[in-house]
mmCIF file with all atom_site columns, C-alpha atoms in Angstrom:
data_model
loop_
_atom_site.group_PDB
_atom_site.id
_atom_site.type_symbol
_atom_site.label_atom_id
_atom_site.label_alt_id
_atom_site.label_comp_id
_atom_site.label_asym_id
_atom_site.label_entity_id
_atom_site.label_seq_id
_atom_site.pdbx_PDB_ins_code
_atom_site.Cartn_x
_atom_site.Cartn_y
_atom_site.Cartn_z
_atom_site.occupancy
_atom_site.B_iso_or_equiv
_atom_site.pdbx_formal_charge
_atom_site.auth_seq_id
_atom_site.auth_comp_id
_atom_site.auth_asym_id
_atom_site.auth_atom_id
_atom_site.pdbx_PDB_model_num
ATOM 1   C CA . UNK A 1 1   ? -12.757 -12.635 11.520  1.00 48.00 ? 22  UNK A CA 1
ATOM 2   C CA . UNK A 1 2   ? -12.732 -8.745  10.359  1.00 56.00 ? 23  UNK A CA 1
ATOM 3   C CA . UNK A 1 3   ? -12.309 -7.940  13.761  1.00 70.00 ? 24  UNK A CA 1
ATOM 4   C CA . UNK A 1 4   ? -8.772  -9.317  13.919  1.00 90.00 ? 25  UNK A CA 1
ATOM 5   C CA . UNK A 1 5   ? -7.026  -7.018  11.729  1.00 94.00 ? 26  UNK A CA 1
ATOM 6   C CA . UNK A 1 6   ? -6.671  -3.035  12.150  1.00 95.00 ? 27  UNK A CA 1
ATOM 7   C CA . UNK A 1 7   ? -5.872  -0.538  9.902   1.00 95.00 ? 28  UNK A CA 1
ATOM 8   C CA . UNK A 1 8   ? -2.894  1.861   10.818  1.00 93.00 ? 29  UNK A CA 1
ATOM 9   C CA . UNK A 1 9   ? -0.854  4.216   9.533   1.00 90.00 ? 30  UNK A CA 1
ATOM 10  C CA . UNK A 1 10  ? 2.342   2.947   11.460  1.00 92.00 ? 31  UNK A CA 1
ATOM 11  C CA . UNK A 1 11  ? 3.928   -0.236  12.743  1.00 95.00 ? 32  UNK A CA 1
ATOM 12  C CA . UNK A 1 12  ? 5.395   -0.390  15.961  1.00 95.00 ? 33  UNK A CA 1
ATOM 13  C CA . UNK A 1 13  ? 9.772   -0.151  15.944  1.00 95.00 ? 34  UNK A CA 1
ATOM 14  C CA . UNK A 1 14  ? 9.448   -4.201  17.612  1.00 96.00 ? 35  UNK A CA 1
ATOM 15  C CA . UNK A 1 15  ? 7.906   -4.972  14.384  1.00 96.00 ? 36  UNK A CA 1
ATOM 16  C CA . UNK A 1 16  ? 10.624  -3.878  11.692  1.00 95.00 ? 37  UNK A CA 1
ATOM 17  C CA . UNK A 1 17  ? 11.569  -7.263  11.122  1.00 94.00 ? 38  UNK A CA 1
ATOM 18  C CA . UNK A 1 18  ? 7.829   -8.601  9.992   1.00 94.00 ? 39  UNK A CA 1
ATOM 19  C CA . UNK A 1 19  ? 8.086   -5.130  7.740   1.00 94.00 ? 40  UNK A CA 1
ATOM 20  C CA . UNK A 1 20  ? 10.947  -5.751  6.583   1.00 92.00 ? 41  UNK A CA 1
ATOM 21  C CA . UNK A 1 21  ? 10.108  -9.252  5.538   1.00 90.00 ? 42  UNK A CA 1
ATOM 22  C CA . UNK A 1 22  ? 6.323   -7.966  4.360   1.00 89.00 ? 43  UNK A CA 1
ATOM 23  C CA . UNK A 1 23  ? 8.029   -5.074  1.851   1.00 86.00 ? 44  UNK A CA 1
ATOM 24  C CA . UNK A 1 24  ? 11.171  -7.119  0.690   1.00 86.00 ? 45  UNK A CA 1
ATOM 25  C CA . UNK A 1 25  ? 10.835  -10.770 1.013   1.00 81.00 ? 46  UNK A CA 1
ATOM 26  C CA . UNK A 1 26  ? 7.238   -11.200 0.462   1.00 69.00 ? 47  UNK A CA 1
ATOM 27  C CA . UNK A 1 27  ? 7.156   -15.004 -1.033  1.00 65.00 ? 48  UNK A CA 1
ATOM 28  C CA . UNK A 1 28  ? 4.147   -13.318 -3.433  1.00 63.00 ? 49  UNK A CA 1
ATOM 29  C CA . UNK A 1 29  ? 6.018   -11.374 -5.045  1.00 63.00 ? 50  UNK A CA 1
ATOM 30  C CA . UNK A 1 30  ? 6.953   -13.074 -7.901  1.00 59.00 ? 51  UNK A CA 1
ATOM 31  C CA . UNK A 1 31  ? 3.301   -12.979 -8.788  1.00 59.00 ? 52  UNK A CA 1
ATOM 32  C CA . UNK A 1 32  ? 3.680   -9.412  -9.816  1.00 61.00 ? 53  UNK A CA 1
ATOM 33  C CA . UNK A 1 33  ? 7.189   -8.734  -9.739  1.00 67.00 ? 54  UNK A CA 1
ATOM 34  C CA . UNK A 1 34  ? 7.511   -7.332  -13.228 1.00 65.00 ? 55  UNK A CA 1
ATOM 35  C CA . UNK A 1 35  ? 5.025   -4.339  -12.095 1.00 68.00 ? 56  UNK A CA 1
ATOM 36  C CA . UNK A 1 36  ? 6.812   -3.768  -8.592  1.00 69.00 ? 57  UNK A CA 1
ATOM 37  C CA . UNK A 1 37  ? 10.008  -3.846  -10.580 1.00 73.00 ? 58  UNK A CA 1
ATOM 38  C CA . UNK A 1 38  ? 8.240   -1.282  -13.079 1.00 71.00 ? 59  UNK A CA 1
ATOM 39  C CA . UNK A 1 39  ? 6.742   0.595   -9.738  1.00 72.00 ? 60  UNK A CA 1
ATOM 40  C CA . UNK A 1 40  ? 10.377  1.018   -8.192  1.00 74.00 ? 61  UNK A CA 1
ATOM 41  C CA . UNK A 1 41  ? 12.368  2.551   -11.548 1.00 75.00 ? 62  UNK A CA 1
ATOM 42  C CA . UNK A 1 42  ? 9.004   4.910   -12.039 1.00 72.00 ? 63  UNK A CA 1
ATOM 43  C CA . UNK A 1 43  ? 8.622   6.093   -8.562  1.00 75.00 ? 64  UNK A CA 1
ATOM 44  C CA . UNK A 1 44  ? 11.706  4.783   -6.314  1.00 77.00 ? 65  UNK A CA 1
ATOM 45  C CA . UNK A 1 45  ? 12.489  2.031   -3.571  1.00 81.00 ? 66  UNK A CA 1
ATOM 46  C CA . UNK A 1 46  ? 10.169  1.709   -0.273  1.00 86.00 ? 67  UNK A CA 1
ATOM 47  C CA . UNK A 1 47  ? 12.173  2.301   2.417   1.00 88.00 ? 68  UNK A CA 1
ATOM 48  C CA . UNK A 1 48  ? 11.099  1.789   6.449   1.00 91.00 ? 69  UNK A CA 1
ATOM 49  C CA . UNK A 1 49  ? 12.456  4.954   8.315   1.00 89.00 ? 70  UNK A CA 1
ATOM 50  C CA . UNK A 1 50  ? 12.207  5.548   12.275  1.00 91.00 ? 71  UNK A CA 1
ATOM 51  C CA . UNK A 1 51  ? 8.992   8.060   13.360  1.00 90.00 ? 72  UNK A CA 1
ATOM 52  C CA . UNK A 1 52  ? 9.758   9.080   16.936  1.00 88.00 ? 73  UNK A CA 1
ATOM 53  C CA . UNK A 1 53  ? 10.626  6.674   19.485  1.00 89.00 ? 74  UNK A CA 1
ATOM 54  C CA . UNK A 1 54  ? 8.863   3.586   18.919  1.00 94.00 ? 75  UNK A CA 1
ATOM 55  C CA . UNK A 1 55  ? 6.749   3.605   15.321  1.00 95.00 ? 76  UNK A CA 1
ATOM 56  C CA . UNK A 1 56  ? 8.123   2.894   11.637  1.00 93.00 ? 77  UNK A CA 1
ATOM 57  C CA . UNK A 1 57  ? 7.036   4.187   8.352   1.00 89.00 ? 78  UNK A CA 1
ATOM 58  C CA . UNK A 1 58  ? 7.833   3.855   5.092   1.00 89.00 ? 79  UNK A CA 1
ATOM 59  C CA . UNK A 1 59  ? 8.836   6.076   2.662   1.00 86.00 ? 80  UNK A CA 1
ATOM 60  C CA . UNK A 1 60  ? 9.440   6.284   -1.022  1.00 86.00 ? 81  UNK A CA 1
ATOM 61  C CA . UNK A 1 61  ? 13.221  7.142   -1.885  1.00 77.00 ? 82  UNK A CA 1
ATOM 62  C CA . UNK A 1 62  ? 13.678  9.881   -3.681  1.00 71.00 ? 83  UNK A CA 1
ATOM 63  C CA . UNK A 1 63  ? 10.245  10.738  -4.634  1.00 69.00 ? 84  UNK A CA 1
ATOM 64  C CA . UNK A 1 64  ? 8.982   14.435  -4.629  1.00 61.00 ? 85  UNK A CA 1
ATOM 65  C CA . UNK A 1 65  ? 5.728   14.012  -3.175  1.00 68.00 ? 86  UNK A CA 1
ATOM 66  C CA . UNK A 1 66  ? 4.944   12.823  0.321   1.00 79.00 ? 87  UNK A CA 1
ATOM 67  C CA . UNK A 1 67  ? 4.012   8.968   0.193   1.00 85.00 ? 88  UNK A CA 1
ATOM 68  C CA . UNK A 1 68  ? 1.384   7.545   3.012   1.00 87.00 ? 89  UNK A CA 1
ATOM 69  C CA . UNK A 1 69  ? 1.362   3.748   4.024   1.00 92.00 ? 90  UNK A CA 1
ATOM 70  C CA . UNK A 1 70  ? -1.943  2.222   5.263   1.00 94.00 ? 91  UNK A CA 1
ATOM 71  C CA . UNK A 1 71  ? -0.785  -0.943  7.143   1.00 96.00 ? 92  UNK A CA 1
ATOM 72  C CA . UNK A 1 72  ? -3.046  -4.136  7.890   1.00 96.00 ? 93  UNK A CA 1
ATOM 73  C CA . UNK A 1 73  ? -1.821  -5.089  11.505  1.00 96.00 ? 94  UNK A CA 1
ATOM 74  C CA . UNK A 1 74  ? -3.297  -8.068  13.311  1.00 95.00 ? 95  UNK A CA 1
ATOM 75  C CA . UNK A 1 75  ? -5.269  -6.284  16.308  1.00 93.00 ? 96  UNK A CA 1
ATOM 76  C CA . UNK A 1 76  ? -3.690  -9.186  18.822  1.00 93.00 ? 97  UNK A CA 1
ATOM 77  C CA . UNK A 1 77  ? -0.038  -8.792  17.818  1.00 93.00 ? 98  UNK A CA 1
ATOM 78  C CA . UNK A 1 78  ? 0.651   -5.517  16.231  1.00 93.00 ? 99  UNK A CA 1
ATOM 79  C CA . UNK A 1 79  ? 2.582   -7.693  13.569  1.00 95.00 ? 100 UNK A CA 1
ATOM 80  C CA . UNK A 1 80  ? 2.072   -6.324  9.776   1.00 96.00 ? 101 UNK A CA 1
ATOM 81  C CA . UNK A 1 81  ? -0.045  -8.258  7.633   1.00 95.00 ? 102 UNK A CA 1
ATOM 82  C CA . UNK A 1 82  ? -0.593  -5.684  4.850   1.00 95.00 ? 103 UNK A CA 1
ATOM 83  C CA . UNK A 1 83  ? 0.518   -2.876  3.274   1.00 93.00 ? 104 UNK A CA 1
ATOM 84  C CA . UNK A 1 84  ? -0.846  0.158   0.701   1.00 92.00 ? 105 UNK A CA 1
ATOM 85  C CA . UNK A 1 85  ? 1.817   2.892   -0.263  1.00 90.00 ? 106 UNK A CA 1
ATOM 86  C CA . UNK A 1 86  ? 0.255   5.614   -1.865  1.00 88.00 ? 107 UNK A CA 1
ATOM 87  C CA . UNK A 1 87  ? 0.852   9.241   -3.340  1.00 83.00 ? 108 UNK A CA 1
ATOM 88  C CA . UNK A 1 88  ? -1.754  12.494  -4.445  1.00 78.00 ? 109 UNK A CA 1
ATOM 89  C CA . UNK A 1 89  ? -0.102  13.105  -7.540  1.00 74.00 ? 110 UNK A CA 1
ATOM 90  C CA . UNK A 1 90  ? -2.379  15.723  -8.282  1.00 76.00 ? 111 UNK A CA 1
ATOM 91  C CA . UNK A 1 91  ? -5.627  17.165  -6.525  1.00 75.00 ? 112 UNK A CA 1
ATOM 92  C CA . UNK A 1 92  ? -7.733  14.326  -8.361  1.00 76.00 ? 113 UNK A CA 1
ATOM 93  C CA . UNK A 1 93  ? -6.270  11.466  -8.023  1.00 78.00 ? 114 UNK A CA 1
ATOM 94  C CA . UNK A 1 94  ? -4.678  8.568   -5.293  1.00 80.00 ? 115 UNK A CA 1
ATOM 95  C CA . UNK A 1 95  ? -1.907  6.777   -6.779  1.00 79.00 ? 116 UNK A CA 1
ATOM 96  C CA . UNK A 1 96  ? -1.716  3.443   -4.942  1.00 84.00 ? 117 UNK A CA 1
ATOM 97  C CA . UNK A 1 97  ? 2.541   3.200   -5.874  1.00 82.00 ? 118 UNK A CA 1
ATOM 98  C CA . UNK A 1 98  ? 3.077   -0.341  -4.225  1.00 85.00 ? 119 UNK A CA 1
ATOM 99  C CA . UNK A 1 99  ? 1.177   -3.315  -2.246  1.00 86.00 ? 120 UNK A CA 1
ATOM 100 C CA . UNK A 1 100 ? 1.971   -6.100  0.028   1.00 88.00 ? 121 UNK A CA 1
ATOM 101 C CA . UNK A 1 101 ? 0.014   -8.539  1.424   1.00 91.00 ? 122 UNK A CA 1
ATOM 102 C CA . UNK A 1 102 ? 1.637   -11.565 3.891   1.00 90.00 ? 123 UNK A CA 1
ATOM 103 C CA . UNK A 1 103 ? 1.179   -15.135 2.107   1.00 86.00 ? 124 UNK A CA 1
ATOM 104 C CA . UNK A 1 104 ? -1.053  -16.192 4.461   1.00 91.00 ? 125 UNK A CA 1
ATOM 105 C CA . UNK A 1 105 ? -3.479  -13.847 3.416   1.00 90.00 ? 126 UNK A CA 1
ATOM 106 C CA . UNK A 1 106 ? -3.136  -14.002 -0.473  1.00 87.00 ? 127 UNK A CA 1
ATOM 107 C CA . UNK A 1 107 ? -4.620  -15.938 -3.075  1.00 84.00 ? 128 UNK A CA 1
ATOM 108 C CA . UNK A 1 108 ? -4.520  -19.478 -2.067  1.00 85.00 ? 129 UNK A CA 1
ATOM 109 C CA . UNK A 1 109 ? -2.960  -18.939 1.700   1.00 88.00 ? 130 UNK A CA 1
ATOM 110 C CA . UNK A 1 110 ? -4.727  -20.287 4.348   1.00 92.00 ? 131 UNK A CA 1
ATOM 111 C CA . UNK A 1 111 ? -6.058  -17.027 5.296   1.00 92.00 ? 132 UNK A CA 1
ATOM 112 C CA . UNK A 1 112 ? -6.832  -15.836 1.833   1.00 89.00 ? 133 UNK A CA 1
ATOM 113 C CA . UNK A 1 113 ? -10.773 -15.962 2.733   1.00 91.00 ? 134 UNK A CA 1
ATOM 114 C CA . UNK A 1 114 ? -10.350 -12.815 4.650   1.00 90.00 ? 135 UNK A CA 1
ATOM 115 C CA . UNK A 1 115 ? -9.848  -11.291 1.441   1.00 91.00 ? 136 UNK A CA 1
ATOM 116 C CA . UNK A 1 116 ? -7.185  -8.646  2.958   1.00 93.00 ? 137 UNK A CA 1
ATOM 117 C CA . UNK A 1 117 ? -6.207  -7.002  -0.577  1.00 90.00 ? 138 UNK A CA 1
ATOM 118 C CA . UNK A 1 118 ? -9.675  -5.939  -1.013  1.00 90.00 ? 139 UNK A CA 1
ATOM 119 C CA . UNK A 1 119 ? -10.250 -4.466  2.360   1.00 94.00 ? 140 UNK A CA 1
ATOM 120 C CA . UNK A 1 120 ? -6.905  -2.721  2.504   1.00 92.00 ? 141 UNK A CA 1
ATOM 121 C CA . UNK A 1 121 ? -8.288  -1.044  -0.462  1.00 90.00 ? 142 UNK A CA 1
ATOM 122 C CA . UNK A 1 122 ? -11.244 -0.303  0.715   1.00 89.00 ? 143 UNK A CA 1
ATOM 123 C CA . UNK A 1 123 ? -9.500  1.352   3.690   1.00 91.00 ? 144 UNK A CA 1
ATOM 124 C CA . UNK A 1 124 ? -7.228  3.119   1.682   1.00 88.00 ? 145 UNK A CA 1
ATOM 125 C CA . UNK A 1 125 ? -10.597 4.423   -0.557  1.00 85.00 ? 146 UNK A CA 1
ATOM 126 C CA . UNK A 1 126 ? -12.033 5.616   2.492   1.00 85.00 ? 147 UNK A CA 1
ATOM 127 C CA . UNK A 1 127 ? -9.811  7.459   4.050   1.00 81.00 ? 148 UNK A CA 1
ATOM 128 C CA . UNK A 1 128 ? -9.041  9.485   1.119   1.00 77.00 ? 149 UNK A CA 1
ATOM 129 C CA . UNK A 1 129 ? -12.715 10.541  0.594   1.00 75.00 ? 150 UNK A CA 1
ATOM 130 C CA . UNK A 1 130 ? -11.967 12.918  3.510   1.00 74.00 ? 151 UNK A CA 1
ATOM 131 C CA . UNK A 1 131 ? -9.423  14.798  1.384   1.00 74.00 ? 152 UNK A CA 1
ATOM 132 C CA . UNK A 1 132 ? -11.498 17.510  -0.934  1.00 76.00 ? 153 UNK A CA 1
ATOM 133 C CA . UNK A 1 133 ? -11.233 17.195  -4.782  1.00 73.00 ? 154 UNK A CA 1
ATOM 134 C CA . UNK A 1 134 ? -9.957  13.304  -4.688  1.00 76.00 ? 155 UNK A CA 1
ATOM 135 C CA . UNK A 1 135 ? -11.966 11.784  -7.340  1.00 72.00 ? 156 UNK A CA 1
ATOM 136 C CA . UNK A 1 136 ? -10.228 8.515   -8.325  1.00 75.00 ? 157 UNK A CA 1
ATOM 137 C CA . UNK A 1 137 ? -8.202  5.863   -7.174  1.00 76.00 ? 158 UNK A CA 1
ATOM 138 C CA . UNK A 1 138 ? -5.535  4.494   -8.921  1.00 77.00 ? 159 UNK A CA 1
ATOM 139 C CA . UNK A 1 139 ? -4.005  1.397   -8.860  1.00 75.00 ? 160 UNK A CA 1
ATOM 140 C CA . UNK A 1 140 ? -0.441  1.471   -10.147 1.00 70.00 ? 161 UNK A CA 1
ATOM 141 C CA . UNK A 1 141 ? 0.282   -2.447  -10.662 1.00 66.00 ? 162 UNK A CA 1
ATOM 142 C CA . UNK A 1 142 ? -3.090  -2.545  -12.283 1.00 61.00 ? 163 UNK A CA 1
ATOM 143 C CA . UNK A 1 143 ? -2.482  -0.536  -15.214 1.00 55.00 ? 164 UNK A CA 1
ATOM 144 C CA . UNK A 1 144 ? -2.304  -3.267  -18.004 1.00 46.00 ? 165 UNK A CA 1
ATOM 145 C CA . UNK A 1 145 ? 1.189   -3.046  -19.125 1.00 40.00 ? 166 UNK A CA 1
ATOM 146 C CA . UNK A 1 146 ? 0.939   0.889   -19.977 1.00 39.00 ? 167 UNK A CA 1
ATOM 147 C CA . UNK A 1 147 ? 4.364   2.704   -20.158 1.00 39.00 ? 168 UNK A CA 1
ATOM 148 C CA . UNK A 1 148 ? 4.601   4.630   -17.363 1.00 41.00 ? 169 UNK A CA 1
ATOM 149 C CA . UNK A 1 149 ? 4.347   8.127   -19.095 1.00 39.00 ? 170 UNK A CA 1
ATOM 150 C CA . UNK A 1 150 ? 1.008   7.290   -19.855 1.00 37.00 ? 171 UNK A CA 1
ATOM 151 C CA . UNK A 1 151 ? -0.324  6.125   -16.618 1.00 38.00 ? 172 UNK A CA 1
ATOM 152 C CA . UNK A 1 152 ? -1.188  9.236   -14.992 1.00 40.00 ? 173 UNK A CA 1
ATOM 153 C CA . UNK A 1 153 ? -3.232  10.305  -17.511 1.00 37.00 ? 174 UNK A CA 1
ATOM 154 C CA . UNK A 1 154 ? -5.349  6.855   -18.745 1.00 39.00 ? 175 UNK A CA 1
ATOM 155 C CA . UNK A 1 155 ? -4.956  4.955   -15.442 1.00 39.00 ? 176 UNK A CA 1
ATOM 156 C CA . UNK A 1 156 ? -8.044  2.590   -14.464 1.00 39.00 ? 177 UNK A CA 1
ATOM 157 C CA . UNK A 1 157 ? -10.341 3.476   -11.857 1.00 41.00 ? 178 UNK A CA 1
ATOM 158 C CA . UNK A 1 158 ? -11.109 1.254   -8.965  1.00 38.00 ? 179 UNK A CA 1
ATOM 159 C CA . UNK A 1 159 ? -15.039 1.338   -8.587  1.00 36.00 ? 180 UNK A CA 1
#
């Protein structure tokens, strides 16, 4: 089962529309869209934007620092299952800015046993242990509510 879904840090151009449809018309959305909404006025929109001839990214719009996107591709397809945008506000910290995961793989979808959330995060976790000085990760639409000015300083750790 694990072995069916890869970790990247782009999608292929032939899969913009399965991004597109991951990052803005993801039917789980409305589980957490009060924190997305919250994520977007604090930090900006995702955007996709081209990377050389045949890759996407994403981007944050108008935000200072560089954002990253871990994707969860399914290894047969290339198609975009998942995806972790994240920032190094400072030299201690991840700041995981937004998440999507397809409905298939979420609470209650048929697929949901994969538990694809938790791994992305794991991934994520891991590959930011290579970076010197990281310390914590932070999970943005996991902050209880806090105004926004306060995050960055009493945000929760992920163990």
């Amino acid at each position: 089962m694990s072995d069916q879904i890869e970790f990247r840090s782009h999608v292929l151009t032939k899969h913009r529309l399965a991004l597109e449809s991951l990052l803005f018309f993801n039917s789980c959305q409305a589980r957490v869209a009060s924190c997305i909404a919250d994520a977007v006025e604090t930090f900006g929109a995702p955007e996709i934007v081209p990377e050389g001839a045949d890759r996407l990214r994403v981007r944050i719009d108008g935000m200072q620092e560089e954002a990253q996107a871990l994707f969860a591709v399914e290894a047969a397809t290339g198609r975009p299952v998942g995806v972790a945008i994240y920032t190094r506000p400072d030299l201690e910290h991840i700041a995981v800015l937004h998440l999507s995961i397809s409905a298939e793989y979420a609470a209650g979808g048929p697929r949901s046993d994969e538990q694809l959330l938790l791994r992305l995060l794991r991934e994520v976790r891991r590959s930011t242990r290579r970076m010197k000085g990281v310390r914590r990760l932070e999970l943005y639409y996991a902050r209880g509510r806090m105004p926004a000015s306060r995050w960055r300083s009493e945000s929760k750790e992920l163990a």
